[in-house]
C-alpha atoms as a PDB file:
ATOM      1  CA  UNK A   1      -0.345 -12.890  28.289  1.00  0.00           C
ATOM      2  CA  UNK A   2       2.581 -10.948  29.665  1.00  0.00           C
ATOM      3  CA  UNK A   3       4.894  -8.996  27.363  1.00  0.00           C
ATOM      4  CA  UNK A   4       8.484 -10.130  27.881  1.00  0.00           C
ATOM      5  CA  UNK A   5      11.586  -8.844  26.154  1.00  0.00           C
ATOM      6  CA  UNK A   6      11.217  -8.588  22.427  1.00  0.00           C
ATOM      7  CA  UNK A   7       7.749 -10.140  22.461  1.00  0.00           C
ATOM      8  CA  UNK A   8       6.411  -6.711  23.356  1.00  0.00           C
ATOM      9  CA  UNK A   9       7.220  -5.714  19.765  1.00  0.00           C
ATOM     10  CA  UNK A  10       4.531  -7.688  17.971  1.00  0.00           C
ATOM     11  CA  UNK A  11       0.789  -7.604  18.375  1.00  0.00           C
ATOM     12  CA  UNK A  12       0.518  -9.883  15.369  1.00  0.00           C
ATOM     13  CA  UNK A  13      -2.535 -10.890  13.425  1.00  0.00           C
ATOM     14  CA  UNK A  14      -3.725 -13.499  10.933  1.00  0.00           C
ATOM     15  CA  UNK A  15      -4.771 -13.772   7.317  1.00  0.00           C
ATOM     16  CA  UNK A  16      -8.102 -13.832   5.488  1.00  0.00           C
ATOM     17  CA  UNK A  17      -9.239 -14.203   1.914  1.00  0.00           C
ATOM     18  CA  UNK A  18     -10.116 -10.998   0.098  1.00  0.00           C
ATOM     19  CA  UNK A  19     -13.756 -10.161  -0.482  1.00  0.00           C
ATOM     20  CA  UNK A  20     -13.304  -7.799  -3.449  1.00  0.00           C
ATOM     21  CA  UNK A  21     -11.539  -7.714  -6.776  1.00  0.00           C
ATOM     22  CA  UNK A  22      -7.778  -7.101  -6.756  1.00  0.00           C
ATOM     23  CA  UNK A  23      -5.159  -5.998  -9.244  1.00  0.00           C
ATOM     24  CA  UNK A  24      -1.510  -6.960  -9.591  1.00  0.00           C
ATOM     25  CA  UNK A  25       0.863  -4.663  -7.733  1.00  0.00           C
ATOM     26  CA  UNK A  26       4.063  -3.254  -9.127  1.00  0.00           C
ATOM     27  CA  UNK A  27       6.642  -1.409  -6.989  1.00  0.00           C
ATOM     28  CA  UNK A  28       6.166   2.237  -7.049  1.00  0.00           C
ATOM     29  CA  UNK A  29     -11.004  -1.907  22.946  1.00  0.00           C
ATOM     30  CA  UNK A  30     -10.148   1.721  23.093  1.00  0.00           C
ATOM     31  CA  UNK A  31     -10.337   5.015  21.336  1.00  0.00           C
ATOM     32  CA  UNK A  32      -7.622   7.444  20.357  1.00  0.00           C
ATOM     33  CA  UNK A  33      -7.989  11.031  19.232  1.00  0.00           C
ATOM     34  CA  UNK A  34      -6.539  11.818  15.836  1.00  0.00           C
ATOM     35  CA  UNK A  35      -6.834  14.659  13.378  1.00  0.00           C
ATOM     36  CA  UNK A  36      -9.563  14.968  10.812  1.00  0.00           C
ATOM     37  CA  UNK A  37      -9.452  16.633   7.421  1.00  0.00           C
ATOM     38  CA  UNK A  38     -12.298  17.806   5.255  1.00  0.00           C
ATOM     39  CA  UNK A  39     -14.405  15.073   3.718  1.00  0.00           C
ATOM     40  CA  UNK A  40     -17.952  13.740   3.388  1.00  0.00           C
ATOM     41  CA  UNK A  41     -20.045  12.825   6.412  1.00  0.00           C
ATOM     42  CA  UNK A  42     -19.131   9.390   7.748  1.00  0.00           C
ATOM     43  CA  UNK A  43     -21.146   6.733   5.954  1.00  0.00           C
ATOM     44  CA  UNK A  44     -21.250   3.100   7.080  1.00  0.00           C
ATOM     45  CA  UNK A  45     -23.331   1.887   4.145  1.00  0.00           C
ATOM     46  CA  UNK A  46     -22.104  -1.669   3.618  1.00  0.00           C
ATOM     47  CA  UNK A  47     -21.649  -1.793  -0.168  1.00  0.00           C
ATOM     48  CA  UNK A  48     -19.796   1.535  -0.067  1.00  0.00           C
ATOM     49  CA  UNK A  49     -17.553   0.517   2.847  1.00  0.00           C
ATOM     50  CA  UNK A  50     -14.257  -1.373   2.615  1.00  0.00           C
ATOM     51  CA  UNK A  51     -12.382  -3.096   5.440  1.00  0.00           C
ATOM     52  CA  UNK A  52      -8.683  -3.370   4.506  1.00  0.00           C
ATOM     53  CA  UNK A  53      -6.210  -4.978   6.858  1.00  0.00           C
ATOM     54  CA  UNK A  54      -2.657  -6.272   7.093  1.00  0.00           C
ATOM     55  CA  UNK A  55      -2.213  -9.632   8.776  1.00  0.00           C
ATOM     56  CA  UNK A  56       0.838 -11.695   9.639  1.00  0.00           C
ATOM     57  CA  UNK A  57       0.057 -14.941  11.483  1.00  0.00           C
ATOM     58  CA  UNK A  58       2.830 -17.063  12.902  1.00  0.00           C
ATOM     59  CA  UNK A  59       0.866 -20.295  12.479  1.00  0.00           C
ATOM     60  CA  UNK A  60      -2.347 -21.737  11.096  1.00  0.00           C
ATOM     61  CA  UNK A  61      -2.232 -24.819  13.318  1.00  0.00           C
ATOM     62  CA  UNK A  62      -4.417 -24.579  16.451  1.00  0.00           C
ATOM     63  CA  UNK A  63      -2.544 -27.426  18.142  1.00  0.00           C
ATOM     64  CA  UNK A  64       0.610 -27.101  20.212  1.00  0.00           C
ATOM     65  CA  UNK A  65       1.118 -23.385  19.717  1.00  0.00           C
ATOM     66  CA  UNK A  66       4.142 -21.642  21.164  1.00  0.00           C
ATOM     67  CA  UNK A  67       3.531 -18.550  23.292  1.00  0.00           C
ATOM     68  CA  UNK A  68       4.480 -16.302  20.377  1.00  0.00           C
ATOM     69  CA  UNK A  69       2.104 -18.126  18.041  1.00  0.00           C
ATOM     70  CA  UNK A  70      -0.716 -17.899  20.561  1.00  0.00           C
ATOM     71  CA  UNK A  71      -0.039 -14.173  21.019  1.00  0.00           C
ATOM     72  CA  UNK A  72      -0.488 -13.617  17.298  1.00  0.00           C
ATOM     73  CA  UNK A  73      -3.708 -15.547  16.803  1.00  0.00           C
ATOM     74  CA  UNK A  74      -7.293 -16.080  17.920  1.00  0.00           C
ATOM     75  CA  UNK A  75      -8.992 -19.449  17.461  1.00  0.00           C
ATOM     76  CA  UNK A  76     -12.670 -19.497  16.473  1.00  0.00           C
ATOM     77  CA  UNK A  77     -14.439 -22.849  16.121  1.00  0.00           C
ATOM     78  CA  UNK A  78     -11.110 -24.557  15.529  1.00  0.00           C
ATOM     79  CA  UNK A  79     -10.000 -22.082  12.845  1.00  0.00           C
ATOM     80  CA  UNK A  80      -6.891 -20.015  13.505  1.00  0.00           C
ATOM     81  CA  UNK A  81      -7.433 -16.314  12.831  1.00  0.00           C
ATOM     82  CA  UNK A  82      -5.003 -13.503  13.361  1.00  0.00           C
ATOM     83  CA  UNK A  83      -6.032 -10.952  15.969  1.00  0.00           C
ATOM     84  CA  UNK A  84      -6.600  -8.117  13.513  1.00  0.00           C
ATOM     85  CA  UNK A  85      -8.099 -10.510  10.983  1.00  0.00           C
ATOM     86  CA  UNK A  86     -10.700 -11.396  13.582  1.00  0.00           C
ATOM     87  CA  UNK A  87     -11.484  -7.739  14.284  1.00  0.00           C
ATOM     88  CA  UNK A  88     -11.696  -7.043  10.530  1.00  0.00           C
ATOM     89  CA  UNK A  89     -14.147  -9.892  10.056  1.00  0.00           C
ATOM     90  CA  UNK A  90     -16.287  -8.650  12.936  1.00  0.00           C
ATOM     91  CA  UNK A  91     -16.470  -5.204  11.322  1.00  0.00           C
ATOM     92  CA  UNK A  92     -17.218  -6.700   7.908  1.00  0.00           C
ATOM     93  CA  UNK A  93     -20.005  -8.892   9.258  1.00  0.00           C
ATOM     94  CA  UNK A  94     -21.587  -6.097  11.261  1.00  0.00           C
ATOM     95  CA  UNK A  95     -21.602  -3.600   8.384  1.00  0.00           C
ATOM     96  CA  UNK A  96     -21.999  -5.915   5.394  1.00  0.00           C
ATOM     97  CA  UNK A  97     -18.825  -4.337   4.044  1.00  0.00           C
ATOM     98  CA  UNK A  98     -16.304  -5.591   1.524  1.00  0.00           C
ATOM     99  CA  UNK A  99     -12.981  -6.910   2.827  1.00  0.00           C
ATOM    100  CA  UNK A 100      -9.452  -6.831   1.461  1.00  0.00           C
ATOM    101  CA  UNK A 101      -6.312  -8.420   2.841  1.00  0.00           C
ATOM    102  CA  UNK A 102      -3.020  -6.568   2.435  1.00  0.00           C
ATOM    103  CA  UNK A 103      -0.254  -9.047   1.565  1.00  0.00           C
ATOM    104  CA  UNK A 104       3.362  -8.751   0.547  1.00  0.00           C
ATOM    105  CA  UNK A 105       4.446 -10.178  -2.796  1.00  0.00           C
ATOM    106  CA  UNK A 106       7.213 -12.090  -1.054  1.00  0.00           C
ATOM    107  CA  UNK A 107       5.846 -14.031   1.925  1.00  0.00           C
ATOM    108  CA  UNK A 108       7.069 -12.801   5.283  1.00  0.00           C
ATOM    109  CA  UNK A 109       8.837 -15.249   7.610  1.00  0.00           C
ATOM    110  CA  UNK A 110       6.793 -17.183  10.162  1.00  0.00           C
ATOM    111  CA  UNK A 111       9.672 -17.627  12.589  1.00  0.00           C
ATOM    112  CA  UNK A 112       9.127 -15.094  15.374  1.00  0.00           C
ATOM    113  CA  UNK A 113      12.679 -13.805  15.778  1.00  0.00           C
ATOM    114  CA  UNK A 114      13.280 -13.664  12.034  1.00  0.00           C
ATOM    115  CA  UNK A 115      10.042 -11.740  11.544  1.00  0.00           C
ATOM    116  CA  UNK A 116      11.009  -9.220  14.225  1.00  0.00           C
ATOM    117  CA  UNK A 117      14.443  -8.682  12.692  1.00  0.00           C
ATOM    118  CA  UNK A 118      13.007  -8.170   9.208  1.00  0.00           C
ATOM    119  CA  UNK A 119      10.298  -5.819  10.459  1.00  0.00           C
ATOM    120  CA  UNK A 120      12.712  -3.641  12.412  1.00  0.00           C
ATOM    121  CA  UNK A 121      15.111  -3.496   9.467  1.00  0.00           C
ATOM    122  CA  UNK A 122      12.334  -2.442   7.078  1.00  0.00           C
ATOM    123  CA  UNK A 123      11.163   0.263   9.452  1.00  0.00           C
ATOM    124  CA  UNK A 124      14.680   1.606   9.972  1.00  0.00           C
ATOM    125  CA  UNK A 125      15.238   1.683   6.200  1.00  0.00           C
ATOM    126  CA  UNK A 126      11.815   3.246   5.555  1.00  0.00           C
ATOM    127  CA  UNK A 127      11.249   0.343   3.172  1.00  0.00           C
ATOM    128  CA  UNK A 128       8.230  -0.107   0.929  1.00  0.00           C
ATOM    129  CA  UNK A 129       7.876  -3.868   0.380  1.00  0.00           C
ATOM    130  CA  UNK A 130       6.058  -4.802  -2.803  1.00  0.00           C
ATOM    131  CA  UNK A 131       2.465  -5.880  -2.315  1.00  0.00           C
ATOM    132  CA  UNK A 132       0.836  -8.921  -3.832  1.00  0.00           C
ATOM    133  CA  UNK A 133      -2.196  -6.944  -4.973  1.00  0.00           C
ATOM    134  CA  UNK A 134      -3.942  -3.592  -4.828  1.00  0.00           C
ATOM    135  CA  UNK A 135      -7.601  -2.699  -4.431  1.00  0.00           C
ATOM    136  CA  UNK A 136      -8.992  -2.686  -7.971  1.00  0.00           C
ATOM    137  CA  UNK A 137     -11.344   0.290  -7.678  1.00  0.00           C
ATOM    138  CA  UNK A 138     -11.085   2.322  -4.496  1.00  0.00           C
ATOM    139  CA  UNK A 139     -13.489   4.862  -6.012  1.00  0.00           C
ATOM    140  CA  UNK A 140     -16.298   2.382  -5.309  1.00  0.00           C
ATOM    141  CA  UNK A 141     -16.014   3.126  -1.582  1.00  0.00           C
ATOM    142  CA  UNK A 142     -16.825   6.164   0.534  1.00  0.00           C
ATOM    143  CA  UNK A 143     -15.467   4.783   3.806  1.00  0.00           C
ATOM    144  CA  UNK A 144     -12.355   2.674   4.317  1.00  0.00           C
ATOM    145  CA  UNK A 145     -11.601   0.918   7.598  1.00  0.00           C
ATOM    146  CA  UNK A 146      -7.855   0.274   7.835  1.00  0.00           C
ATOM    147  CA  UNK A 147      -6.511  -2.273  10.306  1.00  0.00           C
ATOM    148  CA  UNK A 148      -3.016  -3.301  11.334  1.00  0.00           C
ATOM    149  CA  UNK A 149      -0.906  -4.535  14.253  1.00  0.00           C
ATOM    150  CA  UNK A 150       1.397  -2.142  16.071  1.00  0.00           C
ATOM    151  CA  UNK A 151       5.023  -3.117  15.473  1.00  0.00           C
ATOM    152  CA  UNK A 152       7.663  -1.323  17.538  1.00  0.00           C
ATOM    153  CA  UNK A 153       5.195   1.557  18.098  1.00  0.00           C
ATOM    154  CA  UNK A 154       4.912   2.023  14.314  1.00  0.00           C
ATOM    155  CA  UNK A 155       2.964   0.883  11.276  1.00  0.00           C
ATOM    156  CA  UNK A 156       4.282  -2.303   9.660  1.00  0.00           C
ATOM    157  CA  UNK A 157       6.148  -1.421   6.462  1.00  0.00           C
ATOM    158  CA  UNK A 158       3.579  -3.140   4.179  1.00  0.00           C
ATOM    159  CA  UNK A 159       1.069  -0.609   5.479  1.00  0.00           C
ATOM    160  CA  UNK A 160       3.324   2.189   4.251  1.00  0.00           C
ATOM    161  CA  UNK A 161       3.227   0.681   0.784  1.00  0.00           C
ATOM    162  CA  UNK A 162      -0.546   0.318   0.924  1.00  0.00           C
ATOM    163  CA  UNK A 163      -1.027   3.954   1.924  1.00  0.00           C
ATOM    164  CA  UNK A 164       1.403   5.178  -0.741  1.00  0.00           C
ATOM    165  CA  UNK A 165      -0.104   3.195  -3.609  1.00  0.00           C
ATOM    166  CA  UNK A 166      -3.768   4.105  -3.172  1.00  0.00           C
ATOM    167  CA  UNK A 167      -5.521   7.441  -3.578  1.00  0.00           C
ATOM    168  CA  UNK A 168      -7.647   8.108  -0.503  1.00  0.00           C
ATOM    169  CA  UNK A 169      -8.657  11.638  -1.503  1.00  0.00           C
ATOM    170  CA  UNK A 170     -12.176  12.402  -0.306  1.00  0.00           C
ATOM    171  CA  UNK A 171     -12.504   9.137   1.635  1.00  0.00           C
ATOM    172  CA  UNK A 172     -13.574   8.658   5.217  1.00  0.00           C
ATOM    173  CA  UNK A 173     -10.844   6.685   6.994  1.00  0.00           C
ATOM    174  CA  UNK A 174     -11.511   4.713  10.178  1.00  0.00           C
ATOM    175  CA  UNK A 175      -8.560   3.032  11.901  1.00  0.00           C
ATOM    176  CA  UNK A 176      -8.320  -0.064  14.070  1.00  0.00           C
ATOM    177  CA  UNK A 177      -5.410  -1.967  15.560  1.00  0.00           C
ATOM    178  CA  UNK A 178      -4.440  -4.903  17.713  1.00  0.00           C
ATOM    179  CA  UNK A 179      -1.434  -4.655  19.964  1.00  0.00           C
ATOM    180  CA  UNK A 180       0.712  -6.163  22.698  1.00  0.00           C
ATOM    181  CA  UNK A 181       0.648  -3.097  24.915  1.00  0.00           C
ATOM    182  CA  UNK A 182       0.972  -0.018  22.680  1.00  0.00           C
ATOM    183  CA  UNK A 183      -2.626   0.778  21.714  1.00  0.00           C
ATOM    184  CA  UNK A 184      -2.719   2.800  18.503  1.00  0.00           C
ATOM    185  CA  UNK A 185       0.623   4.436  19.408  1.00  0.00           C
ATOM    186  CA  UNK A 186       1.049   7.491  17.115  1.00  0.00           C
ATOM    187  CA  UNK A 187      -0.474   5.853  14.046  1.00  0.00           C
ATOM    188  CA  UNK A 188      -3.608   7.996  13.975  1.00  0.00           C
ATOM    189  CA  UNK A 189      -1.496  11.138  13.733  1.00  0.00           C
ATOM    190  CA  UNK A 190       0.849   9.500  11.232  1.00  0.00           C
ATOM    191  CA  UNK A 191      -1.935   8.406   8.904  1.00  0.00           C
ATOM    192  CA  UNK A 192      -3.791  11.714   9.246  1.00  0.00           C
ATOM    193  CA  UNK A 193      -0.667  13.588   8.147  1.00  0.00           C
ATOM    194  CA  UNK A 194      -0.066  11.261   5.228  1.00  0.00           C
ATOM    195  CA  UNK A 195      -3.647  11.165   3.957  1.00  0.00           C
ATOM    196  CA  UNK A 196      -4.137  14.912   3.938  1.00  0.00           C
ATOM    197  CA  UNK A 197      -6.916  14.773   1.348  1.00  0.00           C
ATOM    198  CA  UNK A 198      -9.058  12.364   3.365  1.00  0.00           C
ATOM    199  CA  UNK A 199     -11.068  12.589   6.583  1.00  0.00           C
ATOM    200  CA  UNK A 200      -9.522  10.432   9.321  1.00  0.00           C
ATOM    201  CA  UNK A 201     -12.085   9.649  12.000  1.00  0.00           C
ATOM    202  CA  UNK A 202     -10.949  10.407  15.545  1.00  0.00           C
ATOM    203  CA  UNK A 203     -12.461   7.268  17.097  1.00  0.00           C
ATOM    204  CA  UNK A 204      -9.855   4.681  16.213  1.00  0.00           C
ATOM    205  CA  UNK A 205     -10.380   1.260  17.796  1.00  0.00           C
ATOM    206  CA  UNK A 206      -7.644  -0.724  19.484  1.00  0.00           C
ATOM    207  CA  UNK A 207      -7.630  -3.928  21.493  1.00  0.00           C
ATOM    208  CA  UNK A 208      -4.915  -5.905  23.257  1.00  0.00           C
ATOM    209  CA  UNK A 209      -4.097  -9.418  22.124  1.00  0.00           C
ATOM    210  CA  UNK A 210      -4.903 -10.419  25.730  1.00  0.00           C
ATOM    211  CA  UNK A 211      -8.513  -9.249  25.364  1.00  0.00           C
ATOM    212  CA  UNK A 212      -9.552 -10.931  22.125  1.00  0.00           C
ATOM    213  CA  UNK A 213     -12.334 -12.873  23.838  1.00  0.00           C
ATOM    214  CA  UNK A 214     -14.067  -9.525  24.384  1.00  0.00           C
ATOM    215  CA  UNK A 215     -13.491  -8.291  20.832  1.00  0.00           C
ATOM    216  CA  UNK A 216     -16.975  -8.978  19.506  1.00  0.00           C
ATOM    217  CA  UNK A 217     -18.735  -6.919  22.171  1.00  0.00           C
ATOM    218  CA  UNK A 218     -16.130  -4.157  22.128  1.00  0.00           C
ATOM    219  CA  UNK A 219     -16.220  -3.836  18.343  1.00  0.00           C
ATOM    220  CA  UNK A 220     -20.004  -3.722  18.434  1.00  0.00           C
ATOM    221  CA  UNK A 221     -20.035  -0.946  21.022  1.00  0.00           C
ATOM    222  CA  UNK A 222     -17.433   1.018  19.050  1.00  0.00           C
ATOM    223  CA  UNK A 223     -19.368   0.733  15.797  1.00  0.00           C
ATOM    224  CA  UNK A 224     -22.554   1.825  17.555  1.00  0.00           C
ATOM    225  CA  UNK A 225     -20.699   4.952  18.643  1.00  0.00           C
ATOM    226  CA  UNK A 226     -19.616   5.709  15.067  1.00  0.00           C
ATOM    227  CA  UNK A 227     -23.073   5.366  13.530  1.00  0.00           C
END
């Protein structure tokens, strides 16, 4: 689909149930080179790997979607998945990893224009929206895949909260995104700077919302390259 006007802002994604324990939260197809800090050798051992992702679908109804709703979702066997949700599930299935959905405590709006306005405002204010839950025991994992859409060339604000409220020291971090034309933007560099005590892998994966039909093969090839 073609990016027009403000639609270029959102490469939105959908929602999935978490696959690991969570705790209540209180306020507090391409590659992109990014920095890497000291850390253990990359391990893709399923039980020690977590796939964490932020997802914001604009609908869960596969019928009569608007263009914006269709841009934000991928339908599999009649089920509506967000773009990054779908990529996260592909990674989880391939590796036998655990999965965790990043959600805000207060639901975000489904209306496209309202969602854009809120997202831009939060980014401009450097906001840290409260999350619904945190990962219970991040120490159980050696490698954490972190997925998100690109919003206005930046991380969505809930991702900022997620990064701030977890200790990634000593972890291997592998990034993936879905987008409407911006790839990974500068998020690899941003996350590398912020998670100075972790090792951020340089082979981040990104795929356009227009190419979701090729996601399974592209994710598989990418993971083969990481192993």
